[in-house]
mmCIF file of C-alpha atoms in Angstrom:
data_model
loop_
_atom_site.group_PDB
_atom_site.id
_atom_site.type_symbol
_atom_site.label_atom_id
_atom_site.label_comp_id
_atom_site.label_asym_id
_atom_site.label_seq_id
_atom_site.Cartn_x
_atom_site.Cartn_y
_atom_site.Cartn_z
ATOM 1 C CA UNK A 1 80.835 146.197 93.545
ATOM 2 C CA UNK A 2 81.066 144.137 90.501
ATOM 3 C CA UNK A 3 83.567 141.504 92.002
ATOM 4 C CA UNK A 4 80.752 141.386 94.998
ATOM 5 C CA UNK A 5 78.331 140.518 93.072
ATOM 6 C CA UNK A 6 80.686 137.754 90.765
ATOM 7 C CA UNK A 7 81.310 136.159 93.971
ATOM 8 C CA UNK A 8 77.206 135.641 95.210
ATOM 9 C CA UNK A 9 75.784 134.961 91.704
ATOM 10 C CA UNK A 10 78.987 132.824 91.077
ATOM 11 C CA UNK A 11 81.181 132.818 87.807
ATOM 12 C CA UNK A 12 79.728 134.015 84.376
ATOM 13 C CA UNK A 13 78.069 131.973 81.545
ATOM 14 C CA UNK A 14 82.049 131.562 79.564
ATOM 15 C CA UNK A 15 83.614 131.082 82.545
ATOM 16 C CA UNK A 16 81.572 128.179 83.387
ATOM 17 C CA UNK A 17 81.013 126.526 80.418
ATOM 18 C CA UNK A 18 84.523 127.789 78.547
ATOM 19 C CA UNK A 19 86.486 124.184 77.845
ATOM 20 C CA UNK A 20 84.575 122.212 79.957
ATOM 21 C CA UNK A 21 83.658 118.356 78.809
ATOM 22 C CA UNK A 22 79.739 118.536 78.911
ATOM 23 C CA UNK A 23 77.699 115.420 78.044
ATOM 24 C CA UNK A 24 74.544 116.065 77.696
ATOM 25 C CA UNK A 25 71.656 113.004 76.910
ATOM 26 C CA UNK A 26 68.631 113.845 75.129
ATOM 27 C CA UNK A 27 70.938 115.475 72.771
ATOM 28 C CA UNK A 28 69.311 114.557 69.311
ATOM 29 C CA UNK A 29 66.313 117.399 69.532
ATOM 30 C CA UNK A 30 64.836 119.621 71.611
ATOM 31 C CA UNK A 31 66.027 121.122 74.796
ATOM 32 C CA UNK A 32 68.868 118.826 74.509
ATOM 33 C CA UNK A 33 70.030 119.972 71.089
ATOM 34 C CA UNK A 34 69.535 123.700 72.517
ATOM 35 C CA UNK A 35 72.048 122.544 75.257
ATOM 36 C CA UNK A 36 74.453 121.597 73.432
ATOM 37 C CA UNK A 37 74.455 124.480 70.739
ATOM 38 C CA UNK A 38 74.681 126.678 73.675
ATOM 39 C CA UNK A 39 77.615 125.232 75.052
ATOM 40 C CA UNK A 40 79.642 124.862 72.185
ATOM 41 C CA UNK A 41 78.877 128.265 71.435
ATOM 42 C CA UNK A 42 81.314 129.379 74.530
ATOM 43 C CA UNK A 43 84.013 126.777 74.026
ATOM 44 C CA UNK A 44 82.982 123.545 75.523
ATOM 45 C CA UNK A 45 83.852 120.474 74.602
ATOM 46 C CA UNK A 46 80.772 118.581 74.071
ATOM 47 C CA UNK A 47 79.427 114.864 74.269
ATOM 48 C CA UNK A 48 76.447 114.632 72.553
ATOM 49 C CA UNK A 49 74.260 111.035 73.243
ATOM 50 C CA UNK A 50 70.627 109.629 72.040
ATOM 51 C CA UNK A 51 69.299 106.683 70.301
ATOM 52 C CA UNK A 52 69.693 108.433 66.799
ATOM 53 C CA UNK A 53 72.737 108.878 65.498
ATOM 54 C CA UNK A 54 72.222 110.494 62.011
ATOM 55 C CA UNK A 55 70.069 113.212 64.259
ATOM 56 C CA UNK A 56 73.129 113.460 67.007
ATOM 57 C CA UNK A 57 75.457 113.865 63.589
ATOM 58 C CA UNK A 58 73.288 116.919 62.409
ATOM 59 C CA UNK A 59 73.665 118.394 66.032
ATOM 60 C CA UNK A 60 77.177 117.782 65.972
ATOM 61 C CA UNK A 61 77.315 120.083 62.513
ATOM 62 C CA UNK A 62 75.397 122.700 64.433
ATOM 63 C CA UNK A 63 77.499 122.583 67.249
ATOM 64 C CA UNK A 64 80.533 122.562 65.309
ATOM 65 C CA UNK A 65 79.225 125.847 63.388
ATOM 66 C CA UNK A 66 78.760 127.731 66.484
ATOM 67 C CA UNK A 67 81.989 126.825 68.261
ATOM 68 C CA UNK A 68 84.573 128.520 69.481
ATOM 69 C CA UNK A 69 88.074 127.689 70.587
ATOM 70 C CA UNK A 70 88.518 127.495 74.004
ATOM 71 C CA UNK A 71 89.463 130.492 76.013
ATOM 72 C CA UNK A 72 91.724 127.758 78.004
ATOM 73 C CA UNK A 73 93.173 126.008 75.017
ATOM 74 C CA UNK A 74 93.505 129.012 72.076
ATOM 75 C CA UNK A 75 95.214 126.293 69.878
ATOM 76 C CA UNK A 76 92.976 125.678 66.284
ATOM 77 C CA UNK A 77 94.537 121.952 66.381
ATOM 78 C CA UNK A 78 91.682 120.681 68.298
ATOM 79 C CA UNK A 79 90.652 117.736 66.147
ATOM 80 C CA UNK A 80 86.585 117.935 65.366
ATOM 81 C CA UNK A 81 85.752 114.944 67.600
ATOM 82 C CA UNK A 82 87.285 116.506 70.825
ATOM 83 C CA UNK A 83 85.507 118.947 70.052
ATOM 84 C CA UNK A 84 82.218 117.211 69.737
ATOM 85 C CA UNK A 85 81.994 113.831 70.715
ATOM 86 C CA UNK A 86 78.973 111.563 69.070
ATOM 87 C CA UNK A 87 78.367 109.116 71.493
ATOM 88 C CA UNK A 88 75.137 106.534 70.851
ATOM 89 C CA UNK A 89 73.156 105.952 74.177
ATOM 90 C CA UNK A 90 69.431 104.011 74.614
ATOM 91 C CA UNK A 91 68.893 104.943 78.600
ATOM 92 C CA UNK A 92 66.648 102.415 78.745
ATOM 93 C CA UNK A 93 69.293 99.581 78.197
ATOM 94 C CA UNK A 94 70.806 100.680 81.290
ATOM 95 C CA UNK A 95 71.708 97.506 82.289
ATOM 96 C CA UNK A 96 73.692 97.106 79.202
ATOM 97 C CA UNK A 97 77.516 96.818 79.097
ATOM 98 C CA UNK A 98 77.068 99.428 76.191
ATOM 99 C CA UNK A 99 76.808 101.879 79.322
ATOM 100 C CA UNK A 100 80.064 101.096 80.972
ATOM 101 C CA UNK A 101 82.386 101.350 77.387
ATOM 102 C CA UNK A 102 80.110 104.458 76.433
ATOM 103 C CA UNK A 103 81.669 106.001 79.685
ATOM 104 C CA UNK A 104 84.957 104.578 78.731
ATOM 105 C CA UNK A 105 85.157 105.788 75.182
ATOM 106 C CA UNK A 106 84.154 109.578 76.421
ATOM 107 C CA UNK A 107 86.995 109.203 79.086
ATOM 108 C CA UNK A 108 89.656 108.197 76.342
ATOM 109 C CA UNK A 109 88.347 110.685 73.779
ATOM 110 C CA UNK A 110 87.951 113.652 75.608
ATOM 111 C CA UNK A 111 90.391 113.035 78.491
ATOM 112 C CA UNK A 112 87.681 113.550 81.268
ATOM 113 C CA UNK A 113 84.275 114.740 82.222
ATOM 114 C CA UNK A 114 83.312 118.209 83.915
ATOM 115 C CA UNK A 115 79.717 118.123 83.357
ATOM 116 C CA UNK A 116 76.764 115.637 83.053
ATOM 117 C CA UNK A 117 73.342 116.828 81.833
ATOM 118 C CA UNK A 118 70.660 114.078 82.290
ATOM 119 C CA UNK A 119 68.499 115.187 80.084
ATOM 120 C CA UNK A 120 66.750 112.090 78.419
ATOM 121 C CA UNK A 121 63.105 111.451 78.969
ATOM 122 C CA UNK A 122 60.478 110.020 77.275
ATOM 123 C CA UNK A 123 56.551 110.887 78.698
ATOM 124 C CA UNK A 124 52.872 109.242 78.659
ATOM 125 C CA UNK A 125 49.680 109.602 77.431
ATOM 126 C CA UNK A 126 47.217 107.367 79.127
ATOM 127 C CA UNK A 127 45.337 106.634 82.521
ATOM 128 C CA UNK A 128 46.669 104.460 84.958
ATOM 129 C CA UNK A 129 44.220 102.090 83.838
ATOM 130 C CA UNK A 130 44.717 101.859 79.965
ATOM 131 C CA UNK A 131 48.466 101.398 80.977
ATOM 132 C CA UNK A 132 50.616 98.102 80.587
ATOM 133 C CA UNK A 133 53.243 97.160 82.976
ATOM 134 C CA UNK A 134 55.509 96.913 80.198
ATOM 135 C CA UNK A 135 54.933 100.911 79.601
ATOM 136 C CA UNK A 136 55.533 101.674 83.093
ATOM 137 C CA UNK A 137 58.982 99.333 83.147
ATOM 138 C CA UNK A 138 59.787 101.111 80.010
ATOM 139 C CA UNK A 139 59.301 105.188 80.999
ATOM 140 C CA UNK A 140 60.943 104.211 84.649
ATOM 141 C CA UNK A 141 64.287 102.725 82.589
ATOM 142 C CA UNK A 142 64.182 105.717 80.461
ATOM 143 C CA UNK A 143 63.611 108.050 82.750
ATOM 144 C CA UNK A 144 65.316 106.886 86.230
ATOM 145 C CA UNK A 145 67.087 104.086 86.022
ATOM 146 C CA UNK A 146 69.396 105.288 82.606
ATOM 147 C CA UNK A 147 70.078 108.421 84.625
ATOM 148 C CA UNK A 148 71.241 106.538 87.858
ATOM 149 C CA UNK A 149 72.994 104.199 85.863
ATOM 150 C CA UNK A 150 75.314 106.674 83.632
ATOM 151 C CA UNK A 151 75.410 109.043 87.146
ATOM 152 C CA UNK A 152 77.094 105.959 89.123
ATOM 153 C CA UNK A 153 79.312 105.459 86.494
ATOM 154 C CA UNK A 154 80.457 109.306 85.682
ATOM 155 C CA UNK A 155 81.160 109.988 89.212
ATOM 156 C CA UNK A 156 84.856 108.723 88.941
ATOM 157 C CA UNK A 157 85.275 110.787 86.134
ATOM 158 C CA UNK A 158 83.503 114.002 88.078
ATOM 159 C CA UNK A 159 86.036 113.492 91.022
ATOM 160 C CA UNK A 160 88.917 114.008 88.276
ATOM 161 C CA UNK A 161 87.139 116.843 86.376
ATOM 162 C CA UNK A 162 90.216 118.139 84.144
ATOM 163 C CA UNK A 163 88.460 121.659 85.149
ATOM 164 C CA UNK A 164 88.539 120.635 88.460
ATOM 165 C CA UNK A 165 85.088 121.926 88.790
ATOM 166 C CA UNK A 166 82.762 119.153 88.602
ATOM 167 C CA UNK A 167 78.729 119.822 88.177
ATOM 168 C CA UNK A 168 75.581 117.422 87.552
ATOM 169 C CA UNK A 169 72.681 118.699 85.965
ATOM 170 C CA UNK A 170 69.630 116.934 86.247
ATOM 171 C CA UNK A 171 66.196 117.734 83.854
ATOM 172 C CA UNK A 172 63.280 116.871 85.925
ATOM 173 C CA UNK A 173 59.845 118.732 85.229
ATOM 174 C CA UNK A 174 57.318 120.168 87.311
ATOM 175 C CA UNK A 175 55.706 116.988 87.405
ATOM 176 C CA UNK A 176 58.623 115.305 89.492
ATOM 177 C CA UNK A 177 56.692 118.104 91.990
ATOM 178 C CA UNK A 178 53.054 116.926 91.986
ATOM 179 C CA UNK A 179 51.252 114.520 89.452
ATOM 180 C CA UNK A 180 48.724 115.379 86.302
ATOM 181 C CA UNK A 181 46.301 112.542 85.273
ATOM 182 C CA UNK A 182 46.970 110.763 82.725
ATOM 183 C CA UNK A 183 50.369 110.915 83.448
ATOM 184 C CA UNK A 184 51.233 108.323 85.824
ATOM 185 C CA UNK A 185 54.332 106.368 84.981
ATOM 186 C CA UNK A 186 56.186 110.038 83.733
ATOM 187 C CA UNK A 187 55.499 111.389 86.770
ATOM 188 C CA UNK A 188 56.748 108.532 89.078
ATOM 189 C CA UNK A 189 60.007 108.237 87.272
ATOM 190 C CA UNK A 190 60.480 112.370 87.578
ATOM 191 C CA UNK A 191 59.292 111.596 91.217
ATOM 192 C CA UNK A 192 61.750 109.023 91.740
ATOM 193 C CA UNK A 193 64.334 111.783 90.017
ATOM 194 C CA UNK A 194 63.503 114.371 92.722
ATOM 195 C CA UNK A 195 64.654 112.159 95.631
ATOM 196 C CA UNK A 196 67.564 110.205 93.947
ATOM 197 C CA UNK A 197 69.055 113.285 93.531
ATOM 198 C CA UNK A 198 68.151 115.287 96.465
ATOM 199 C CA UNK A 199 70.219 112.436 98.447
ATOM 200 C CA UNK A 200 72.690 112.095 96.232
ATOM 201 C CA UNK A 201 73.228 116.228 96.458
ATOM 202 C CA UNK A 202 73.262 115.513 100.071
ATOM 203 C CA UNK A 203 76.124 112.958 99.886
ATOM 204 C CA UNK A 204 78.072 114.968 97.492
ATOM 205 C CA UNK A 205 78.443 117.713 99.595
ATOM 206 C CA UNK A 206 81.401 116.074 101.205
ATOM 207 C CA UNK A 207 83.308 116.224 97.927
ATOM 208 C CA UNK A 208 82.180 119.782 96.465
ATOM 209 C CA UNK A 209 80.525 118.395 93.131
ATOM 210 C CA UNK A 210 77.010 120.083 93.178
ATOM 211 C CA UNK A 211 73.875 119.052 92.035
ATOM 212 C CA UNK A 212 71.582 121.194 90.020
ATOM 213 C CA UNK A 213 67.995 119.928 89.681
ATOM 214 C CA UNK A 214 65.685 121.756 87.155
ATOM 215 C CA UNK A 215 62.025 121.419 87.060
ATOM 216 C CA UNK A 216 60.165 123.085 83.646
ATOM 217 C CA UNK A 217 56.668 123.382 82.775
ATOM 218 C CA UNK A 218 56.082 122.721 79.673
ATOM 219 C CA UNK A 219 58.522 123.126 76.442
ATOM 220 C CA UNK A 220 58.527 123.466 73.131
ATOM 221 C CA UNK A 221 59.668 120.201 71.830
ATOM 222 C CA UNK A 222 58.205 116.508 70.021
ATOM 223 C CA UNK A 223 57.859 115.750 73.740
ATOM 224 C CA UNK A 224 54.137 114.723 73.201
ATOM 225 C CA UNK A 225 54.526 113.607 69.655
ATOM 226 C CA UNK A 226 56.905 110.977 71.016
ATOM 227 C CA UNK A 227 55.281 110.224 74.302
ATOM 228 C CA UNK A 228 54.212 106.648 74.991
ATOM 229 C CA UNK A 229 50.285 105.546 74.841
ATOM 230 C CA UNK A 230 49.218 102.839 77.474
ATOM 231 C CA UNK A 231 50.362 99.996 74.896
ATOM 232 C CA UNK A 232 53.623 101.713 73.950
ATOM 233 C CA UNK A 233 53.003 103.302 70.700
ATOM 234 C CA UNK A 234 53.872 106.734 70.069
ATOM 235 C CA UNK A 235 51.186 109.096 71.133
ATOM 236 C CA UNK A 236 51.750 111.277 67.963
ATOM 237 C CA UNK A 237 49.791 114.520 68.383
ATOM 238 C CA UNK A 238 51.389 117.423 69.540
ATOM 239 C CA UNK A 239 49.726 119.216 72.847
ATOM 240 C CA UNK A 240 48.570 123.016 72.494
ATOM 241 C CA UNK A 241 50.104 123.165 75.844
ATOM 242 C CA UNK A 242 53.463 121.681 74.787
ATOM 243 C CA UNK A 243 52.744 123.873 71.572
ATOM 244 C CA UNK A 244 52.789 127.067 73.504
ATOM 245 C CA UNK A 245 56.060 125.860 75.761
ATOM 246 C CA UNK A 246 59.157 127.370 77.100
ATOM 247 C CA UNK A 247 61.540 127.997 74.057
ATOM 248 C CA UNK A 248 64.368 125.432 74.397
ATOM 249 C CA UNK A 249 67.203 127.560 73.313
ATOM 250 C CA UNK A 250 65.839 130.078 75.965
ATOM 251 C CA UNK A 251 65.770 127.306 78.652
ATOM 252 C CA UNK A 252 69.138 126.003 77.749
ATOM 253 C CA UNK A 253 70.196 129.639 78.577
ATOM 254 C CA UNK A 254 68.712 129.318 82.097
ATOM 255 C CA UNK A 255 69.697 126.225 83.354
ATOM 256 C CA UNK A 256 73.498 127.138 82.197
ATOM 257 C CA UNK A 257 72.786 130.443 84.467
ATOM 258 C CA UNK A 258 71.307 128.422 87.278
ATOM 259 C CA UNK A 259 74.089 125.890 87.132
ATOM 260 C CA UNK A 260 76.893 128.659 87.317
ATOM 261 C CA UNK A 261 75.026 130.402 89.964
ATOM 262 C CA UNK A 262 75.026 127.620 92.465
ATOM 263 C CA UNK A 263 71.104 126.522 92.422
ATOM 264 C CA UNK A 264 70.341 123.384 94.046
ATOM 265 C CA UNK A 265 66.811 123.704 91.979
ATOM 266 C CA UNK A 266 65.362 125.658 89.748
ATOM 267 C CA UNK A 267 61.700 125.589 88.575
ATOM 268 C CA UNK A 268 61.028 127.178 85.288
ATOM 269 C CA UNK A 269 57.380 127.333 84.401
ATOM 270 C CA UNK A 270 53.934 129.232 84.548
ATOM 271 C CA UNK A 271 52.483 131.097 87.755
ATOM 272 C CA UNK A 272 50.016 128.370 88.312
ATOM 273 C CA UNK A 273 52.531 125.912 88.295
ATOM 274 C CA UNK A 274 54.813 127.472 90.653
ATOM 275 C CA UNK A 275 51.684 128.270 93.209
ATOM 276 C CA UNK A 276 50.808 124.580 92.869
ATOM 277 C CA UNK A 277 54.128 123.698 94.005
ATOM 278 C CA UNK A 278 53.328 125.427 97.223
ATOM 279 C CA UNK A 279 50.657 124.888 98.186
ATOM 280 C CA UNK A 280 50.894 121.148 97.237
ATOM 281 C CA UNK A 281 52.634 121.661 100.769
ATOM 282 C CA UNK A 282 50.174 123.607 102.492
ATOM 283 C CA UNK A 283 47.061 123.295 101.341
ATOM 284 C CA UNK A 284 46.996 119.427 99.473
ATOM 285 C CA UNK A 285 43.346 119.030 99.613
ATOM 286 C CA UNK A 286 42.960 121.839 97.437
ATOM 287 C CA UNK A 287 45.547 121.086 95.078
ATOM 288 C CA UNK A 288 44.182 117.804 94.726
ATOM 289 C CA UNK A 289 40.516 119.069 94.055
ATOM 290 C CA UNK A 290 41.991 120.919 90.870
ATOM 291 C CA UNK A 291 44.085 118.427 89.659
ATOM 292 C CA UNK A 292 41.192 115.324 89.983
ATOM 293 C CA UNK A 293 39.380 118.176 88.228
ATOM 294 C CA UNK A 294 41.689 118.596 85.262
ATOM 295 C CA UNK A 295 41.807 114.832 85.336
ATOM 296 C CA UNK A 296 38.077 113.746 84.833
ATOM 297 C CA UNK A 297 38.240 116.356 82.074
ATOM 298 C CA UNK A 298 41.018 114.780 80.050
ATOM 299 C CA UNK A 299 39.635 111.575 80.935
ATOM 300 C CA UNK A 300 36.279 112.662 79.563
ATOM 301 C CA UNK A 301 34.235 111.827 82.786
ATOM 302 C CA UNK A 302 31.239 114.133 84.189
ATOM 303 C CA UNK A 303 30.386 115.535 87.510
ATOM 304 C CA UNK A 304 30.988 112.951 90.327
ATOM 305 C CA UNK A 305 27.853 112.332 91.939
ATOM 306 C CA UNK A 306 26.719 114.008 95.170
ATOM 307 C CA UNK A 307 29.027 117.490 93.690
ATOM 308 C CA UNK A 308 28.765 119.807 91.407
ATOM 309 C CA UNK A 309 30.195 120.070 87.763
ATOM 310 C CA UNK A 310 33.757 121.424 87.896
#
């Protein structure tokens, strides 16, 4: 009975993760960081990227403290940077031959590349309105384009995996579902995310790497403190909503279970959340109504005329 069930919920948590290369972006804080700890702590070998590297040096130490040898490779004479890998990324300069040699350097470091967790994202504060171009261009680069950018240029290293078991991983939100006010440009790029990836997944089938797409509510990170106002400042205030989050080590837990399972998508968030995902599909109008509700409320606006106060 147990191998039964090994075979339908697919191979456990060490076995998936145990001496795997894992880069994970977005590694400097939050559900990143929680990531990576998490992997190291059953062997992997991990890449760690982000804008900041004495923050992606202090994850490295935690990482480092948690690790394990691989199961795969017992031998102690693993030097410390195959074992973690500090690797200085900005997503948004995706266009930026920095991309290409980061790719290169994590090739001739760590010999491969099983796993790649786009996790980076950076999210707004502000209506449509109050928002500059600039702001959009910037959250899209951050958000879409940096992923697409280091996926095209990790697949060669996917179709060698050294595991031979290559994976993506790709961080969405709810949001890449159905859009919140005041949240325009973040949810277009997570949008944009959701159907990069679901054709990419399609198109990968043909060569066995899967795609795993997650979609959280909120979570427990700087998330809001660093999100963008309409002019590009930090916004700087942390939500009671983002406040009250998922855990990120709990998350990290998840989406390494969902990965190893086989998921094509997960969704990881409140009731409400997960209703309004449905019935987005069946019953729009309403879900619309709620949201335009939530929307003149954030937005400070009253009653529309001709209907009644919300």
């Amino acid at each position: 009975m147990g191998n039964l069930f090994s075979l339908i919920s697919g191979p456990s948590l060490d076995t998936f993760l145990n001496g795997k290369v894992i880069w994970i972006t977005g590694a400097s804080s939050g559900l990143g960081r929680a990531l990576a700890i998490e992997a190291a702590r059953r062997g992997a070998r991990v890449v760690l990227s982000a804008r900041r590297v004495d923050k992606l040096e202090d994850v490295k130490k935690q990482c480092l403290a948690v690790a394990v040898p691989p199961l795969s490779s017992p031998s102690s004479s693993t030097t410390t940077s195959k074992r973690v890998l500090v690797q200085p990324l900005d997503m948004a300069r995706y266009d930026d031959p920095s991309f290409a040699a980061a790719v290169a350097h994590v090739s001739a470091i760590m010999g491969g590349l099983d796993i790649l967790i786009n996790n980076a994202g950076v999210s707004t504060r502000s209506s449509a309105a109050d928002t500059s171009l600039s702001v959009d261009l910037s959250v899209m680069a951050s958000n879409f384009f940096g992923p697409v950018a280091l996926t095209k240029l990790s697949l060669p290293l996917l179709r060698q995996s050294p595991s031979h078991a290559p994976h993506l991983i790709v961080v969405n939100s709810v949001q890449g579902k159905f859009g919140l006010g005041l949240r325009t440009s973040y949810s277009a790029s997570k949008h944009a995310l959701t159907g990069y990836f679901d054709s990419l997944r399609a198109e990968l089938s043909a060569e066995a790497i899967p795609v795993t797409a997650i979609f959280p509510g909120y979570i427990k990170t700087d998330l809001s403190l660093n999100a963008l106002t309409g002019q590009g400042e930090k916004h700087g205030q942390m939500d009671e909503t983002t406040a009250k989050g998922l855990d990120p080590s709990d998350l990290a837990l998840k989406i390494f279970k969902a990965a190893a399972a086989g998921k094509k998508e997960a969704v990881y968030a409140p009731v409400d959340a997960r209703v309004a995902i449905w019935m987005r599909n069946v019953m729009p109008d309403l879900v619309f109504s709620i949201l335009g509700s939530k929307a003149r409320k954030a937005l400070g606006v009253g009653k529309i005329e001709g209907k009644k106060e919300d």
